[in-house]
Coordinates of C-alpha atoms in Angstrom, one line a residue:
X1 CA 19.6 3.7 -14.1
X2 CA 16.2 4.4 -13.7
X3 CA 13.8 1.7 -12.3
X4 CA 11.3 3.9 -10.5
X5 CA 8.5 3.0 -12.8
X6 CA 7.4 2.1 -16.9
X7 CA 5.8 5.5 -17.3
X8 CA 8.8 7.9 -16.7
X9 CA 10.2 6.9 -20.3
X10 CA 8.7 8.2 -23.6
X11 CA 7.0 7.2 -26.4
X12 CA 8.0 4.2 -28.9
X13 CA 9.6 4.7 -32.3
X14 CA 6.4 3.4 -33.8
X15 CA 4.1 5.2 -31.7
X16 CA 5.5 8.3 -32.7
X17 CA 5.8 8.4 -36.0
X18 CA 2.2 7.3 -36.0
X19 CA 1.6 10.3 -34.1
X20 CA 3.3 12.5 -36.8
X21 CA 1.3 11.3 -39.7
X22 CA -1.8 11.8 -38.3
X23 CA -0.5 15.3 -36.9
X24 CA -0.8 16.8 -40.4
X25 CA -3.9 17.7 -42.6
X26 CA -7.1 18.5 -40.9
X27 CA -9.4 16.2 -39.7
X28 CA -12.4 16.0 -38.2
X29 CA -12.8 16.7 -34.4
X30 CA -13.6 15.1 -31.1
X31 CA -13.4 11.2 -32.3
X32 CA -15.4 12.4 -35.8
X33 CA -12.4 11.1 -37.9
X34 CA -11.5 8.2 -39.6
X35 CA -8.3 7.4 -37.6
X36 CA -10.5 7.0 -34.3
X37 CA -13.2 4.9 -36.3
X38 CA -10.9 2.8 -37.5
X39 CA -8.6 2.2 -34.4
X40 CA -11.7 1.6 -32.3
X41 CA -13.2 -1.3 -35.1
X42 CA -9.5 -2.5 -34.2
X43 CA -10.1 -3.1 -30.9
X44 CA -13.4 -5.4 -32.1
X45 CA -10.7 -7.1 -33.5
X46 CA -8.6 -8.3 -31.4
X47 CA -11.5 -8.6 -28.5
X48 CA -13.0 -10.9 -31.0
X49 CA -16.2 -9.5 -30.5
X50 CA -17.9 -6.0 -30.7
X51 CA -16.9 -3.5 -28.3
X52 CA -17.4 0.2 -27.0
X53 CA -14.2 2.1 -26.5
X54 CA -13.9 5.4 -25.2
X55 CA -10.3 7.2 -25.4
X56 CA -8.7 8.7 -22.6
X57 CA -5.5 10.4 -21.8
X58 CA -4.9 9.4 -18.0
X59 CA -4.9 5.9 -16.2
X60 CA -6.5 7.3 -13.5
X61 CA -9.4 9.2 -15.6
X62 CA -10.3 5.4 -17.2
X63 CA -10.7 3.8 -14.2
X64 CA -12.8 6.4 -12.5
X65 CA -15.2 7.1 -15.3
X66 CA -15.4 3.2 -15.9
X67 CA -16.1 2.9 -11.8
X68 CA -18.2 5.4 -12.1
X69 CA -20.3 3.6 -15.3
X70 CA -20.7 0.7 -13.0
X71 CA -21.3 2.4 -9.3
X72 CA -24.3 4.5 -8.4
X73 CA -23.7 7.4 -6.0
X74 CA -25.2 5.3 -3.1
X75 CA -23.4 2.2 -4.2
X76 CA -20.2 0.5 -3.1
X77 CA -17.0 -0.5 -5.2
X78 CA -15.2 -3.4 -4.1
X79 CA -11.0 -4.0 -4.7
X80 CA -7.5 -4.8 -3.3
X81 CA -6.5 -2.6 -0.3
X82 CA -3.6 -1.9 -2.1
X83 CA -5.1 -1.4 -5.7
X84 CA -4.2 1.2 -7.4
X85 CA -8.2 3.0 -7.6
X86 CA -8.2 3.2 -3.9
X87 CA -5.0 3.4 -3.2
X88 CA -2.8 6.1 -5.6
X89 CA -5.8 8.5 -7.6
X90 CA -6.4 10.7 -4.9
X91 CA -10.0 10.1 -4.7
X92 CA -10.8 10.8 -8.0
X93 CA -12.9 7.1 -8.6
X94 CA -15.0 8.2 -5.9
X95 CA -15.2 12.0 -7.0
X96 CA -16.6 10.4 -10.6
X97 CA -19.0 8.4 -8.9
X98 CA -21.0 11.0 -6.8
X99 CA -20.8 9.9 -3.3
X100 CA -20.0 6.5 -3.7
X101 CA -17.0 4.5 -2.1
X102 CA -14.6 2.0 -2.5
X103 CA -13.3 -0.4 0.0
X104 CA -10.3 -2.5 -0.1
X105 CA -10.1 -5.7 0.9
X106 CA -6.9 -7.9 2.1
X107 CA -5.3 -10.5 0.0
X108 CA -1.7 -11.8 -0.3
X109 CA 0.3 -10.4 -3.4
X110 CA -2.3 -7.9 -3.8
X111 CA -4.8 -10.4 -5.1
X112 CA -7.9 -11.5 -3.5
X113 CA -9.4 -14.3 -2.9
X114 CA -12.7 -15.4 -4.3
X115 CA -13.8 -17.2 -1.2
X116 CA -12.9 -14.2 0.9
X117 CA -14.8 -12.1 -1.4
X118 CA -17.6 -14.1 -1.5
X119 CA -17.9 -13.9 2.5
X120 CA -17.4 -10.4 2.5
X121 CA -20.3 -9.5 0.7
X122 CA -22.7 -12.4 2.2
X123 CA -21.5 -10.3 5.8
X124 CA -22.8 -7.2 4.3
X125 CA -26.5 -6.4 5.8
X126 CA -29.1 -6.1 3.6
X127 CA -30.3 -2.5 5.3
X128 CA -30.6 0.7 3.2
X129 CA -27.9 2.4 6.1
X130 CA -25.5 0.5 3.9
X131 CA -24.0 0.8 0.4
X132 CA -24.8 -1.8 -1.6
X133 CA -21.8 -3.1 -3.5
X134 CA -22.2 -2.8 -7.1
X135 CA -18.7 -3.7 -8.7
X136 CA -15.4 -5.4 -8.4
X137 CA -11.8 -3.7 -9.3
X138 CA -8.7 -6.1 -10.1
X139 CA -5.4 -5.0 -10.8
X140 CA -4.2 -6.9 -14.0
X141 CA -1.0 -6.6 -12.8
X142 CA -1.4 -6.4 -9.6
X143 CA 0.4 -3.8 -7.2
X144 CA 2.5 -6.6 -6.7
X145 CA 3.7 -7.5 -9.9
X146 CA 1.1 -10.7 -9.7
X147 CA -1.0 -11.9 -12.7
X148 CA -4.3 -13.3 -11.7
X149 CA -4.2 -17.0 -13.9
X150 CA -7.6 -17.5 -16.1
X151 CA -9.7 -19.7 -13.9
X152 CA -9.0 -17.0 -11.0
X153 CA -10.5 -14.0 -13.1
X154 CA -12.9 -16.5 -13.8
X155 CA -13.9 -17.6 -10.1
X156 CA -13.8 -13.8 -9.6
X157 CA -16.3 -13.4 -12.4
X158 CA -18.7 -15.7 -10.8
X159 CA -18.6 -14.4 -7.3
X160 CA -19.3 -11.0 -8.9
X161 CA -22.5 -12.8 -11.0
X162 CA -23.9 -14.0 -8.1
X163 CA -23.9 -10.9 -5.9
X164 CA -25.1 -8.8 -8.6
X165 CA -21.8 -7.1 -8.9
X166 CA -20.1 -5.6 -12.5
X167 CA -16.4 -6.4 -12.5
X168 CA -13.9 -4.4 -13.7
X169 CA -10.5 -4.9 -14.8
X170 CA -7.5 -2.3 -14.5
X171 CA -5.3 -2.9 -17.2
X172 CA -2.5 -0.2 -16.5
X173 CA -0.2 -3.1 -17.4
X174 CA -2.4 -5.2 -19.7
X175 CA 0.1 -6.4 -21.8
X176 CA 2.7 -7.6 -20.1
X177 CA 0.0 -9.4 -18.0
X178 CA -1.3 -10.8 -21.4
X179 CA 2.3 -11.9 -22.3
X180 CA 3.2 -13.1 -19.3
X181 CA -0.3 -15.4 -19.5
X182 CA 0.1 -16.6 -22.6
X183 CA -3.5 -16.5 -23.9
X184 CA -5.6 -13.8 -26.1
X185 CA -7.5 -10.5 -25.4
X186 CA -10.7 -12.5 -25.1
X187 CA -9.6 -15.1 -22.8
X188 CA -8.1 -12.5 -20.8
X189 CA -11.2 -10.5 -20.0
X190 CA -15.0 -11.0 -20.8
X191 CA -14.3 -14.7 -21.4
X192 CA -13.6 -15.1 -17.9
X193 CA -16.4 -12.5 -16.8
X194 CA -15.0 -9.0 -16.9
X195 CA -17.8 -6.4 -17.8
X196 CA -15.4 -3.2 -18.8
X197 CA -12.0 -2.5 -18.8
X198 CA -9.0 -0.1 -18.4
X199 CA -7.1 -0.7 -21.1
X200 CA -3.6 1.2 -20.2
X201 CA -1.4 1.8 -23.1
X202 CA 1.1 4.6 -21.5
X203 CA 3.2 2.3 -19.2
X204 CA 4.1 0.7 -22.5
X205 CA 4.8 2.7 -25.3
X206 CA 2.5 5.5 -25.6
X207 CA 2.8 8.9 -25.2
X208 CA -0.8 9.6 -23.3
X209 CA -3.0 7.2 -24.5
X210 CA -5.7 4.8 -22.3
X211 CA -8.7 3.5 -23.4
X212 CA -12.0 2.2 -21.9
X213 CA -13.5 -1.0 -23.4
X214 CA -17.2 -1.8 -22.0
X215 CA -18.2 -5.3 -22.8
X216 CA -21.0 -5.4 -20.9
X217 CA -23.2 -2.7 -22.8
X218 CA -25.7 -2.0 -20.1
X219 CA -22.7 -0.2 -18.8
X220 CA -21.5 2.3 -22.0
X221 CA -25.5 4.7 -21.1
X222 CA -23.9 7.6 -20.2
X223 CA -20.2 7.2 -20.8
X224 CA -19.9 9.9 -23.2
X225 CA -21.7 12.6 -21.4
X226 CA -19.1 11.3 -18.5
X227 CA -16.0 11.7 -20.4
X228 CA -17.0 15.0 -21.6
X229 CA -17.9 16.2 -18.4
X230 CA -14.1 14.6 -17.1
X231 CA -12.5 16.8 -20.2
X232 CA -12.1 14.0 -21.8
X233 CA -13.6 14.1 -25.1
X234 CA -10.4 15.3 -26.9
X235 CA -11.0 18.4 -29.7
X236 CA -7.8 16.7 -31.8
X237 CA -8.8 12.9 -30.9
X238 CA -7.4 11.6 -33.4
X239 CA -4.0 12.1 -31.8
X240 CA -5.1 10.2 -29.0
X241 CA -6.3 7.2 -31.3
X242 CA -3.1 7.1 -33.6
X243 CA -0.9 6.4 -30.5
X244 CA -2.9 3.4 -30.9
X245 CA -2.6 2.7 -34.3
X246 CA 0.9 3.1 -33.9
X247 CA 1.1 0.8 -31.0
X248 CA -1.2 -2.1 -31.8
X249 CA 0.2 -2.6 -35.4
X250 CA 2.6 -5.8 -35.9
X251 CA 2.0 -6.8 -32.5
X252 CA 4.2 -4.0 -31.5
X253 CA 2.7 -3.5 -28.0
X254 CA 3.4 -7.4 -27.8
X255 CA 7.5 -6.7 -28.4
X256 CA 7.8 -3.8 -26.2
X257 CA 5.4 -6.1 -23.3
X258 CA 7.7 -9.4 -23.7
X259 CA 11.2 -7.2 -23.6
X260 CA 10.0 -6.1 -20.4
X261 CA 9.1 -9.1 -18.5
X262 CA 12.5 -11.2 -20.1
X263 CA 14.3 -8.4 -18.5
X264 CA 12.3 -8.3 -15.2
X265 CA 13.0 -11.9 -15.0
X266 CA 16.7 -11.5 -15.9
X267 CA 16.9 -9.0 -13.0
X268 CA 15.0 -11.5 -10.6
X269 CA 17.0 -14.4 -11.2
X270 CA 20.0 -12.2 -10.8
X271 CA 19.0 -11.1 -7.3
X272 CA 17.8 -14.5 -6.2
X273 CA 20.7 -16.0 -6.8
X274 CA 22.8 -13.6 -4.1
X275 CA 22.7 -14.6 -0.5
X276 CA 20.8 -12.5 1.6
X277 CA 18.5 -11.7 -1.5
X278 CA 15.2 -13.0 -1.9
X279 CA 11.5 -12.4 -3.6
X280 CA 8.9 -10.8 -2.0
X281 CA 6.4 -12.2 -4.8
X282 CA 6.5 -14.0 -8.0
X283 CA 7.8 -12.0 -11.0
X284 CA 5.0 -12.7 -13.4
X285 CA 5.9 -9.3 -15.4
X286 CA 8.0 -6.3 -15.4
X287 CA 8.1 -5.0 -11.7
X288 CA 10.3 -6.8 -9.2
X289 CA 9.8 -6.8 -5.4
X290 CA 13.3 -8.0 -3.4
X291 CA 13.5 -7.9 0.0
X292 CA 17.7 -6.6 0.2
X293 CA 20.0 -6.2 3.1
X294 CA 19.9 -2.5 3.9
X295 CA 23.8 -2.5 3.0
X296 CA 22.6 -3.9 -0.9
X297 CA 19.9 -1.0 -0.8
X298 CA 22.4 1.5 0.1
X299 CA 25.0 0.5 -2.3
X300 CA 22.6 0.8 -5.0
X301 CA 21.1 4.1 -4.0
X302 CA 24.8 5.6 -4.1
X303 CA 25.4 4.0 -7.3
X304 CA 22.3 5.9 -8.8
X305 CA 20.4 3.5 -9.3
X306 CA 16.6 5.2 -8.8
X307 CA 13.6 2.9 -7.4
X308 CA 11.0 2.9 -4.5
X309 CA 10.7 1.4 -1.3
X310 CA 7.3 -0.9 -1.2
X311 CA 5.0 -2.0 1.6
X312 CA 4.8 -5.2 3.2
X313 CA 1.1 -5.7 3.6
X314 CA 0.5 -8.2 1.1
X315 CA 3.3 -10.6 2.2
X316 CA 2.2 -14.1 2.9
X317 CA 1.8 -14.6 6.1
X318 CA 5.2 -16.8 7.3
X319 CA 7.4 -13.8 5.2
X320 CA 8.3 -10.8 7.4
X321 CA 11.0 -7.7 6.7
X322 CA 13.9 -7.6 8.7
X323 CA 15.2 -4.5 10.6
X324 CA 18.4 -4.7 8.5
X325 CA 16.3 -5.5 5.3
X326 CA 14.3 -3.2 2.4
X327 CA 11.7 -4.1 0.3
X328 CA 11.5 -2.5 -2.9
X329 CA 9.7 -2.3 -6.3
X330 CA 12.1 -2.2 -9.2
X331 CA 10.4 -1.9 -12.5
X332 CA 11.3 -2.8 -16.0
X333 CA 10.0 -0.8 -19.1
X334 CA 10.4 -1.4 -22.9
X335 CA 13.3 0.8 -23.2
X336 CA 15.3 -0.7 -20.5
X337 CA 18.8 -1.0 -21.4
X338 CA 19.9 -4.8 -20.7
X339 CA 22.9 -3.6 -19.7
X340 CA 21.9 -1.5 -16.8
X341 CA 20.2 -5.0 -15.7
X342 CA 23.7 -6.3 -15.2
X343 CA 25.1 -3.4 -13.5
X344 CA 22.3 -3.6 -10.7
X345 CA 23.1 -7.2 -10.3
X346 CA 26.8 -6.1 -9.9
X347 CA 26.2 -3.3 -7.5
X348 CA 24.5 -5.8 -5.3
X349 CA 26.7 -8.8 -5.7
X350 CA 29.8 -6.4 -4.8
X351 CA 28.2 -5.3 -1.6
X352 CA 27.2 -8.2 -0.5
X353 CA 31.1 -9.4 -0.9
X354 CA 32.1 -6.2 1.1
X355 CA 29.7 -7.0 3.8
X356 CA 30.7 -10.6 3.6
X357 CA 34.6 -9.9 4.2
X358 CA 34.3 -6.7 7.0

């Protein structure tokens, strides 16, 4: 019973077989052939508008050659102290971007606050001794397994307007943030303001397959020579675009999205109704946080049940971790077996009995 994280299953049914039928034949190379022109007119589609999309293989190479599109070697990148660019990608934002930095700001359930943001940069001085900040990275979901609602993106959007800023949006869990929202692509991103995105398609049913969408085309100058120079202008591309073909027809990265979250929610509402159980932060998609009683954590750890342990920095401010508590990230991918759901809930309920009789 593995819960560590959404990327440590495989590939989907339909992804795959996708995958084989573009596998034979010969085509042409580095994005040249008509799978990748036709998967990338797809994503004009269902942005609703045109776009620029540049395939990658890695999370972390999308969001550091899209920071790096946006951020000049003397310039500054704004996100969540906890976000997932400054926080887990060894550097490699920064090493894209020549110099530049990032700096991570506070913000309870990893998501920050426009108002905060907005008085951040106003405190910056105006001096060439410092970087000026050039973009904003949010976490869509957040490190938290929080979904930033429309109108925030949107207040986001307009604190990044007026400072001059490009926002950027890492999607490594797009859809189940989409899902969980209810709305479209569109409304999701440069509706509300987002310039370019990380569009992450691994954590839910591809095999190695992210993609950079630029809306904002001031930003795409360059972008090519970037990914080649990252190794990331693929010789057999269209292998990397039929992942995508495979996983955007009949809404199938939808399914695989919504089976996630019902079961992330299934496992939360399980937890929550234990004594001694309780949420660290709304379950808005597939990753649950629970604070446990050390003896629930243990009982579930010698059960085999695998997961990590999380940090409590972006707790509100009246929640605190006990010394005989654990906070933990438990997440939920689209080959989850519902089952294993129940025996978690089991585990727990059991050794909370134990602990309740001794």
């Amino acid at each position: 019973m593995n819960f560590a994280s959404d990327n440590i299953v495989g590939a989907s049914a339909p992804v795959l077989e996708a995958l084989v039928k573009a596998n034979g034949g010969a085509l042409a190379a580095y994005g040249g052939d008509d799978i990748t022109k036709r998967v990338k007119a797809r994503f004009s589609e269902i942005f609703e508008r045109d776009v620029s999309v540049f395939f990658v293989t890695t999370g972390t190479a999308a969001n550091a050659l899209a920071l790096a599109s946006a951020v000049p070697p003397w310039g500054l990148g704004v996100c969540h102290r906890e976000a997932h660019v400054i926080d887990d990608e060894c550097g490699a934002p920064e090493f894209f971007m020549h110099g530049a930095k990032l700096v991570g700001l506070p913000g309870v359930a990893a998501k920050l606050d426009p108002q905060a943001l907005a008085a951040y940069l106003k405190g910056l001085p105006r001096a060439v001794k410092q970087m000026p900040p050039k973009a904003l990275s949010i976490s869509q979901a957040t490190e938290c397994g929080t979904i930033y609602q429309q109108d925030e993106i949107a207040a986001l959007g307009r604190v990044c307007r007026e400072h001059g800023l490009a926002l950027h949006m890492d999607g490594a869990r797009f859809a189940n943030a989409l899902v969980s929202l209810g709305c479209t692509p569109a409304e999701m991103t440069w509706k509300q303001g987002v310039d370019i995105l990380s569009f992450g398609a691994t954590k839910n049913g591809c095999l190695m397959a992210e993609a950079i969408v630029v809306f904002n085309e001031t930003l795409t100058e360059g972008l090519d020579y970037r990914c080649k120079r990252a190794g990331q202008i693929i010789s057999k591309g269209r292998l990397i675009a039929a992942q995508f073909e495979g996983y955007l027809a009949n809404d199938h990265w939808y399914d695989n999205a919504r089976y996630a979250n019902r079961l992330a929610r299934k496992l939360a509402e399980g937890l929550g109704r234990l004594p001694g159980v309780r949420l660290a932060w709304s379950v808005d998609a597939n990753e649950v946080f629970p604070i446990l009683p050390q003896a629930v954590d243990q009982a579930l750890r010698a059960a085999g049940v695998q997961y990590h342990p999380w940090t409590a920095l972006s707790l509100a401010p009246n929640e605190t971790v006990g010394a005989d508590e654990a906070l933990v990230r438990l997440v939920v991918s689209f080959s989850t077996e519902e089952a294993h759901i129940d025996r978690v809930v089991e585990i727990a309920r059991s050794a909370i009995s134990q602990r309740a009789a001794e």
